[in-house]
Short mmCIF file of C-alpha atoms and ligand atoms in Angstrom, two decimals:
data_model
loop_
_atom_site.label_atom_id
_atom_site.label_comp_id
_atom_site.label_asym_id
_atom_site.label_seq_id
_atom_site.Cartn_x
_atom_site.Cartn_y
_atom_site.Cartn_z
CA MET A 14 143.14 6.75 36.45
CA ALA A 15 146.11 8.60 37.82
CA GLU A 16 147.43 11.65 35.98
CA VAL A 17 150.84 10.00 35.51
CA SER A 18 149.53 6.98 33.60
CA VAL A 19 150.83 6.52 30.04
CA TRP A 20 147.40 7.51 28.78
CA SER A 21 147.72 11.05 30.12
CA GLN A 22 149.88 11.73 27.04
CA VAL A 23 147.02 10.78 24.69
CA VAL A 24 145.14 14.05 24.66
CA GLY A 25 141.35 14.18 24.23
CA GLN A 26 140.92 10.59 22.97
CA PRO A 27 138.80 8.77 25.56
CA ASP A 28 137.41 6.21 23.03
CA ALA A 29 140.80 5.18 21.72
CA VAL A 30 142.23 4.94 25.24
CA ALA A 31 139.38 2.66 26.32
CA VAL A 32 140.05 0.28 23.42
CA LEU A 33 143.83 0.27 23.92
CA THR A 34 143.56 -0.27 27.69
CA THR A 35 141.34 -3.32 27.15
CA ALA A 36 143.73 -4.66 24.55
CA ALA A 37 146.75 -4.14 26.80
CA SER A 38 144.98 -6.01 29.61
CA ALA A 39 144.21 -8.92 27.29
CA ALA A 40 147.83 -8.88 26.03
CA ARG A 41 149.05 -9.07 29.62
CA GLY A 42 146.77 -12.04 30.23
CA LEU A 43 148.43 -13.84 27.34
CA VAL A 44 151.96 -13.09 28.54
CA GLU A 45 151.28 -14.04 32.13
CA GLY A 46 149.22 -17.10 31.26
CA THR A 47 146.13 -15.84 33.06
CA GLY A 48 143.99 -15.86 29.96
CA GLY A 49 143.41 -13.27 27.32
CA ALA A 50 141.13 -12.95 24.29
CA GLY A 51 143.95 -13.10 21.74
CA MET A 52 146.16 -10.32 20.51
CA THR A 53 145.94 -8.23 17.33
CA HIS A 54 149.47 -8.17 15.95
CA ALA A 55 149.05 -5.13 13.74
CA TRP A 56 147.41 -1.86 14.57
CA LEU A 57 146.85 1.21 12.45
CA PHE A 58 146.62 4.58 14.22
CA THR A 59 144.96 7.19 12.01
CA GLY A 60 144.03 10.81 12.65
CA PRO A 61 144.69 14.36 11.39
CA PRO A 62 148.17 15.83 11.91
CA GLY A 63 148.61 16.78 15.58
CA SER A 64 146.02 14.35 16.87
CA GLY A 65 148.92 12.41 18.43
CA ARG A 66 149.14 9.21 16.33
CA SER A 67 152.68 8.26 17.30
CA THR A 68 152.13 9.41 20.90
CA ALA A 69 149.12 7.07 21.21
CA ALA A 70 151.14 4.24 19.64
CA ARG A 71 154.01 4.86 22.07
CA ALA A 72 151.62 4.89 25.06
CA PHE A 73 150.16 1.56 23.87
CA ALA A 74 153.69 0.14 23.54
CA ALA A 75 154.40 1.25 27.13
CA ALA A 76 151.18 -0.39 28.35
CA LEU A 77 152.26 -3.62 26.65
CA GLN A 78 155.61 -3.49 28.51
CA CYS A 79 154.13 -2.42 31.85
CA THR A 80 154.94 -4.75 34.72
CA THR A 81 152.93 -3.11 37.53
CA PRO A 82 149.95 -5.25 38.61
CA GLY A 83 146.58 -3.72 37.95
CA GLU A 84 145.65 -1.69 34.86
CA PRO A 85 148.56 -1.79 32.39
CA GLY A 86 150.27 1.56 31.70
CA CYS A 87 151.11 2.85 35.15
CA GLY A 88 153.71 5.24 33.71
CA GLU A 89 156.08 4.63 36.56
CA CYS A 90 157.55 1.13 36.25
CA GLN A 91 160.74 0.41 34.31
CA GLY A 92 158.77 -1.01 31.35
CA CYS A 93 156.51 2.04 30.99
CA HIS A 94 159.30 4.46 31.62
CA THR A 95 161.79 3.05 29.11
CA ALA A 96 159.15 2.49 26.43
CA LEU A 97 158.00 6.13 26.74
CA SER A 98 161.51 7.56 26.72
CA GLY A 99 162.56 5.44 23.72
CA THR A 100 165.12 3.23 25.46
CA HIS A 101 163.20 -0.02 25.90
CA ALA A 102 165.08 -2.86 24.23
CA ASP A 103 161.87 -4.36 22.78
CA VAL A 104 160.35 -1.17 21.41
CA ARG A 105 161.56 0.18 18.11
CA LEU A 106 160.42 3.44 16.55
CA VAL A 107 160.89 3.88 12.84
CA VAL A 108 160.49 7.37 11.34
CA PRO A 109 160.64 7.25 7.57
CA GLU A 110 161.91 10.61 6.46
CA GLY A 111 163.68 12.14 3.55
CA LEU A 112 164.36 9.35 1.10
CA SER A 113 162.35 7.11 3.42
CA ILE A 114 163.65 3.85 4.80
CA SER A 115 165.13 1.39 2.36
CA VAL A 116 163.94 -2.09 1.60
CA ALA A 117 167.10 -3.54 3.18
CA GLU A 118 166.51 -1.59 6.38
CA MET A 119 162.89 -2.70 6.54
CA ARG A 120 163.95 -6.32 6.07
CA ALA A 121 166.50 -5.99 8.87
CA LEU A 122 163.86 -4.45 11.07
CA VAL A 123 161.40 -7.19 10.37
CA GLN A 124 164.08 -9.76 11.19
CA THR A 125 164.92 -8.13 14.53
CA SER A 126 161.27 -7.89 15.39
CA ALA A 127 160.90 -11.63 15.01
CA ARG A 128 163.31 -12.29 17.89
CA ARG A 129 162.06 -13.31 21.35
CA PRO A 130 161.38 -10.16 23.39
CA THR A 131 164.27 -9.70 25.81
CA GLY A 132 161.88 -8.53 28.52
CA GLY A 133 159.69 -11.58 28.02
CA ARG A 134 156.67 -9.52 26.87
CA TRP A 135 156.31 -8.10 23.35
CA GLN A 136 158.49 -6.96 20.52
CA VAL A 137 156.90 -3.70 19.49
CA VAL A 138 157.67 -1.89 16.27
CA ILE A 139 156.16 1.59 15.82
CA ILE A 140 156.18 2.94 12.29
CA ALA A 141 155.46 6.68 12.38
CA ASP A 142 154.33 8.06 8.99
CA ALA A 143 153.65 4.63 7.45
CA ASP A 144 152.25 6.64 4.55
CA ARG A 145 155.82 7.72 3.69
CA LEU A 146 157.11 4.19 3.25
CA THR A 147 158.35 3.32 -0.26
CA GLU A 148 156.48 0.57 -2.07
CA GLY A 149 159.41 -1.85 -1.55
CA ALA A 150 159.63 -1.15 2.15
CA ALA A 151 155.82 -1.49 2.51
CA ASN A 152 156.02 -4.89 0.77
CA ALA A 153 158.75 -6.07 3.10
CA LEU A 154 156.57 -4.95 6.05
CA LEU A 155 153.51 -6.64 4.61
CA LYS A 156 155.16 -10.07 4.76
CA ALA A 157 155.74 -9.61 8.50
CA VAL A 158 152.24 -8.29 9.10
CA GLU A 159 150.73 -11.24 7.23
CA GLU A 160 152.62 -13.82 9.26
CA PRO A 161 153.43 -12.10 12.54
CA PRO A 162 155.74 -13.89 14.98
CA GLU A 163 153.84 -14.85 18.15
CA ARG A 164 155.11 -12.05 20.37
CA THR A 165 155.49 -9.24 17.81
CA VAL A 166 153.24 -6.21 17.50
CA PHE A 167 153.36 -3.66 14.69
CA LEU A 168 151.94 -0.20 15.34
CA LEU A 169 151.53 1.80 12.11
CA CYS A 170 150.67 5.52 12.07
CA ALA A 171 149.16 7.31 9.07
CA PRO A 172 146.94 10.30 8.41
CA SER A 173 144.09 8.04 7.22
CA ASP A 174 143.36 4.49 6.13
CA HIS A 175 142.84 5.69 2.56
CA PRO A 176 144.75 3.53 -0.01
CA ASP A 177 146.92 6.61 -0.82
CA ASP A 178 148.25 6.41 2.76
CA VAL A 179 148.25 2.69 3.52
CA SER A 180 147.93 -0.13 1.02
CA VAL A 181 144.61 -1.99 1.10
CA THR A 182 146.38 -5.28 1.91
CA ILE A 183 148.21 -3.84 4.91
CA ARG A 184 145.06 -2.07 6.04
CA SER A 185 143.10 -5.33 5.93
CA ARG A 186 145.56 -6.92 8.39
CA CYS A 187 145.37 -4.12 10.91
CA ARG A 188 142.99 -3.21 13.66
CA ALA A 189 142.22 0.49 13.24
CA ILE A 190 142.35 3.13 15.99
CA GLY A 191 140.88 6.42 14.79
CA LEU A 192 142.01 9.54 16.61
CA ARG A 193 140.21 12.86 16.35
CA THR A 194 141.34 16.43 16.63
CA PRO A 195 141.53 17.07 20.38
CA SER A 196 139.47 19.93 21.84
CA ALA A 197 141.19 23.20 22.82
CA ALA A 198 140.24 22.56 26.45
CA ALA A 199 141.95 19.14 26.44
CA ILE A 200 145.09 20.64 24.86
CA ALA A 201 145.18 23.52 27.35
CA GLU A 202 144.89 21.02 30.18
CA VAL A 203 147.77 18.87 29.04
CA LEU A 204 150.00 21.95 28.51
CA ARG A 205 149.31 22.99 32.07
CA LEU A 206 149.66 19.61 33.72
CA ARG A 207 152.46 18.05 31.74
CA ASP A 208 154.48 20.99 30.48
CA GLY A 209 153.88 23.36 33.41
CA VAL A 210 152.65 26.18 31.16
CA ASP A 211 150.67 28.89 32.97
CA ALA A 212 146.90 28.82 32.49
CA GLU A 213 146.64 31.95 30.32
CA THR A 214 149.39 30.95 27.88
CA ALA A 215 148.08 27.37 27.74
CA GLU A 216 144.57 28.57 26.83
CA TRP A 217 145.88 30.97 24.18
CA ALA A 218 148.21 28.39 22.61
CA ALA A 219 145.47 25.76 22.52
CA SER A 220 142.99 28.21 20.97
CA VAL A 221 145.28 29.05 18.03
CA SER A 222 146.85 25.61 17.42
CA GLY A 223 144.10 24.21 15.21
CA GLY A 224 143.88 21.15 17.48
CA HIS A 225 147.58 20.29 16.98
CA VAL A 226 149.05 19.37 20.38
CA GLY A 227 152.69 19.63 19.33
CA ARG A 228 152.11 22.96 17.66
CA ALA A 229 150.34 24.26 20.78
CA ARG A 230 153.24 23.19 23.00
CA ARG A 231 155.74 24.85 20.70
CA LEU A 232 153.73 28.12 20.60
CA ALA A 233 153.41 28.03 24.42
CA THR A 234 157.09 27.36 25.10
CA ASP A 235 159.11 28.75 22.15
CA ASP A 236 159.38 32.54 21.71
CA ALA A 237 160.79 32.19 18.17
CA ALA A 238 157.89 30.02 17.06
CA ARG A 239 155.46 32.59 18.48
CA ALA A 240 157.25 35.43 16.67
CA ARG A 241 157.19 33.52 13.35
CA ARG A 242 153.43 32.89 13.61
CA ALA A 243 152.76 36.57 14.37
CA LYS A 244 154.87 37.59 11.35
CA VAL A 245 152.95 35.26 9.03
CA LEU A 246 149.62 36.56 10.25
CA ARG A 247 150.71 40.18 9.63
CA ILE A 248 151.13 39.43 5.90
CA PRO A 249 147.43 39.69 4.78
CA LEU A 250 146.95 43.26 5.99
CA ASN A 251 150.44 44.50 5.08
CA LEU A 252 150.45 43.96 1.30
CA ARG A 253 149.95 47.57 0.26
CA ARG A 254 152.57 48.03 -2.46
CA LEU A 255 153.82 45.58 -5.05
CA SER A 256 157.27 45.70 -3.39
CA ASP A 257 155.66 44.32 -0.19
CA VAL A 258 154.89 41.15 -2.12
CA PHE A 259 158.54 40.23 -2.62
CA ASP A 260 159.50 41.13 0.93
CA ALA A 261 156.69 38.97 2.32
CA ALA A 262 157.58 36.05 0.01
CA ASP A 263 161.22 36.37 1.07
CA ASP A 264 160.22 36.38 4.76
CA LEU A 265 158.08 33.27 4.46
CA VAL A 266 160.65 31.22 2.56
CA LYS A 267 163.52 32.29 4.83
CA ALA A 268 161.50 31.55 7.99
CA ALA A 269 160.89 28.00 6.75
CA GLU A 270 164.59 27.61 6.00
CA THR A 271 165.49 28.80 9.50
CA ASP A 272 162.98 26.35 10.99
CA ALA A 273 164.48 23.49 9.01
CA VAL A 274 168.06 24.39 10.06
CA GLU A 275 167.01 24.57 13.71
CA VAL A 276 165.38 21.18 13.52
CA SER A 277 168.02 19.36 11.51
CA GLY A 278 171.32 21.11 12.25
CA THR A 279 172.41 19.50 15.48
CA ARG A 280 170.92 16.13 14.56
CA ASP A 281 172.85 16.05 11.27
CA GLU A 282 176.15 16.61 13.03
CA ALA A 283 175.40 14.00 15.69
CA GLU A 284 174.52 11.43 13.05
CA LYS A 285 177.66 12.08 11.12
CA GLU A 286 179.84 11.76 14.22
CA ALA A 287 178.10 8.52 15.19
CA LEU A 288 178.63 7.10 11.69
CA LYS A 289 182.30 8.10 11.65
CA THR A 290 182.88 6.46 15.03
CA ALA A 291 181.12 3.30 13.86
CA LEU A 292 183.26 3.23 10.75
CA GLY A 293 186.49 3.54 12.73
CA HIS A 294 187.40 7.13 11.98
CA GLY A 295 189.77 8.74 14.48
CA GLY A 296 191.62 5.41 14.97
CA THR A 297 195.33 5.25 14.14
CA GLY A 298 195.95 1.60 13.27
CA LYS A 299 196.21 0.07 9.80
CA GLY A 300 192.61 -1.06 10.01
CA ALA A 301 191.40 2.43 10.67
CA ALA A 302 193.04 3.69 7.48
CA THR A 303 191.34 1.06 5.36
CA ALA A 304 188.00 1.80 7.01
CA THR A 305 188.39 5.51 6.22
CA ARG A 306 188.85 4.82 2.53
CA GLY A 307 185.90 2.42 2.39
CA SER A 308 183.55 4.62 4.39
CA ALA A 309 183.51 7.70 2.15
CA GLY A 310 180.55 6.19 0.28
CA ALA A 311 178.59 5.62 3.51
CA ILE A 312 179.11 9.19 4.63
CA LYS A 313 178.06 10.49 1.24
CA GLU A 314 174.89 8.38 1.40
CA LEU A 315 174.15 9.83 4.88
CA GLU A 316 174.66 13.39 3.62
CA LYS A 317 172.34 12.74 0.74
CA ARG A 318 169.61 11.51 3.11
CA GLN A 319 170.15 14.42 5.45
CA LYS A 320 169.76 16.87 2.57
CA SER A 321 166.54 15.16 1.50
CA ARG A 322 165.26 15.30 5.08
CA ALA A 323 166.12 19.01 5.32
CA THR A 324 164.04 19.69 2.20
CA ARG A 325 161.14 17.79 3.72
CA THR A 326 161.47 19.69 7.01
CA GLN A 327 161.51 23.00 5.18
CA ARG A 328 158.41 22.11 3.22
CA ASP A 329 156.61 21.02 6.41
CA ALA A 330 157.54 24.36 8.08
CA LEU A 331 156.33 26.32 5.05
CA ASP A 332 153.12 24.28 5.01
CA LEU A 333 152.51 25.08 8.65
CA ALA A 334 152.75 28.81 7.77
CA LEU A 335 150.35 28.33 4.87
CA VAL A 336 147.83 26.57 7.13
CA ASP A 337 147.98 29.61 9.45
CA LEU A 338 147.46 31.93 6.52
CA ALA A 339 144.56 29.90 5.13
CA GLY A 340 143.05 29.99 8.63
CA PHE A 341 143.18 33.77 8.64
CA TYR A 342 141.29 34.04 5.28
CA ARG A 343 138.78 31.52 6.56
CA ASP A 344 138.26 33.72 9.62
CA VAL A 345 137.61 36.73 7.31
CA LEU A 346 134.97 34.68 5.45
CA VAL A 347 133.41 33.62 8.74
CA THR A 348 133.28 37.25 9.80
CA HIS A 349 131.72 38.27 6.45
CA ALA A 350 129.05 35.65 7.00
CA GLY A 351 128.58 36.46 10.65
CA ALA A 352 128.67 32.69 11.32
CA ALA A 353 128.60 31.51 14.91
CA VAL A 354 131.69 29.26 14.71
CA ASP A 355 135.06 29.43 16.39
CA LEU A 356 137.80 31.41 14.61
CA ASN A 357 141.04 29.70 13.69
CA HIS A 358 142.91 32.68 15.15
CA PRO A 359 140.74 34.18 17.87
CA ASP A 360 143.62 36.46 18.85
CA GLN A 361 143.48 38.06 15.37
CA ALA A 362 139.74 38.71 15.38
CA GLU A 363 140.27 42.47 14.99
CA GLY A 364 142.43 42.02 11.91
CA ALA A 365 139.90 39.62 10.40
CA ALA A 366 137.13 42.18 11.00
CA GLN A 367 139.20 44.94 9.47
CA ALA A 368 139.85 42.76 6.40
CA ALA A 369 136.13 41.83 6.15
CA ARG A 370 135.29 45.56 5.98
CA SER A 371 137.81 46.28 3.19
CA TRP A 372 137.49 43.15 0.92
CA THR A 373 134.45 41.60 -0.74
CA PRO A 374 133.70 37.99 0.17
CA GLU A 375 134.59 37.03 -3.42
CA SER A 376 138.06 38.50 -3.19
CA THR A 377 138.60 36.93 0.27
CA LEU A 378 137.67 33.57 -1.24
CA ARG A 379 140.10 34.13 -4.13
CA ARG A 380 142.87 34.78 -1.57
CA LEU A 381 142.01 31.65 0.39
CA GLU A 382 142.09 29.68 -2.86
CA ALA A 383 145.54 31.17 -3.68
CA VAL A 384 146.89 29.80 -0.38
CA LEU A 385 145.40 26.33 -1.03
CA ALA A 386 146.83 26.37 -4.59
CA CYS A 387 150.24 27.18 -3.16
CA ARG A 388 150.07 24.21 -0.82
CA GLU A 389 149.17 22.01 -3.71
CA ALA A 390 152.01 23.35 -5.84
CA LEU A 391 154.49 22.59 -3.04
CA GLU A 392 153.09 19.12 -2.74
CA GLN A 393 153.91 18.71 -6.43
CA ASN A 394 157.49 19.83 -5.83
CA VAL A 395 157.24 23.35 -7.34
CA LYS A 396 160.21 25.37 -5.97
CA PRO A 397 159.01 27.08 -2.71
CA ARG A 398 160.08 30.57 -3.81
CA ILE A 399 158.19 30.38 -7.09
CA ALA A 400 155.02 29.00 -5.51
CA VAL A 401 155.10 31.50 -2.63
CA GLU A 402 155.69 34.55 -4.88
CA ALA A 403 152.74 33.52 -7.09
CA MET A 404 150.54 33.13 -4.01
CA ILE A 405 151.47 36.44 -2.37
CA THR A 406 150.94 38.31 -5.72
CA ALA A 407 147.41 36.83 -5.74
CA LEU A 408 146.99 37.84 -2.06
CA HIS A 409 148.00 41.38 -2.95
CA PHE A 410 145.60 41.83 -5.84
CA GLY A 411 142.80 39.78 -4.27
ZN1 ZN B 112 154.02 0.46 34.08
#
């Protein structure tokens, strides 16, 4: 298999790639009338965060649209290329975020997906974070999954196939593709080959990413992300006075806010401009004036959703910092125990050893539990500042 094939994006998942390649070949047989063992119209991609669920789904979508003879998914033809870059007319990506997608939107999507594919192959709908669908939207989707149009394929992505993530009825209609946490070696390789990262940086980023490909890429290529991680990992050994607690809490919450603004800021503006143009703002005729009055509600609705998305992004950023922190305390416990396992943060081994000398295993465990309790509190919508201050106080006293 050539390095450029669509599967080169699917890092460290040989089993999944084998299944998907076979399915894409069968799907091609159906389309081209050369035989095929039937097509599964709904697929569920599961795996831990960072295992590349939506990347695998997108690669499969590209293979379904591939027009080069031979193994589907060449990565170079128009079908592969546009499916991967998100511009293929028959591939739709839905990312429920913030308030999630509405029932009306899901119905519209299901309707579009029932049309004949313009390219003559498949209508593919990728739903990233299917676990974030509202019940209403999931029900609208279920109808389509139960009676799929002949040339429509739904690719759902979720952390697991547990009923909390995907309803049992939807799950029962899907063929499951389980992805695992890719190895550090596989991540380092893709950073080198695809992103052109130098070998040393690629290996370092892969070793501290916890198996999260996107996180590794960000650490390898973004100085600010690297600096934020270093700052988070300095917290455990820098809580000497009670006043340090509030400074550290402040730093953590503000860093998550900055992250959220960086991610959402430009996108929010672009969305608002696009909506205004669609609604006829900037025009000068009579019609434009009427449109302006009627569209205030639509803009307000968009702003509401953007705000909700920003909150979600901020929580995700804070959660990432907490995962890093929890990893450090785990490393201290591993060092206490002298266990022969890989550290979460091999580059902080010295700090972990220093902490292991100054804290008892019991107090290290209490600190780890405080971080996990903070994650849980955030999950239950406790205000970030309150949850983080409580956690850091616990980290200080141990
Ligand atoms: Zn192709």
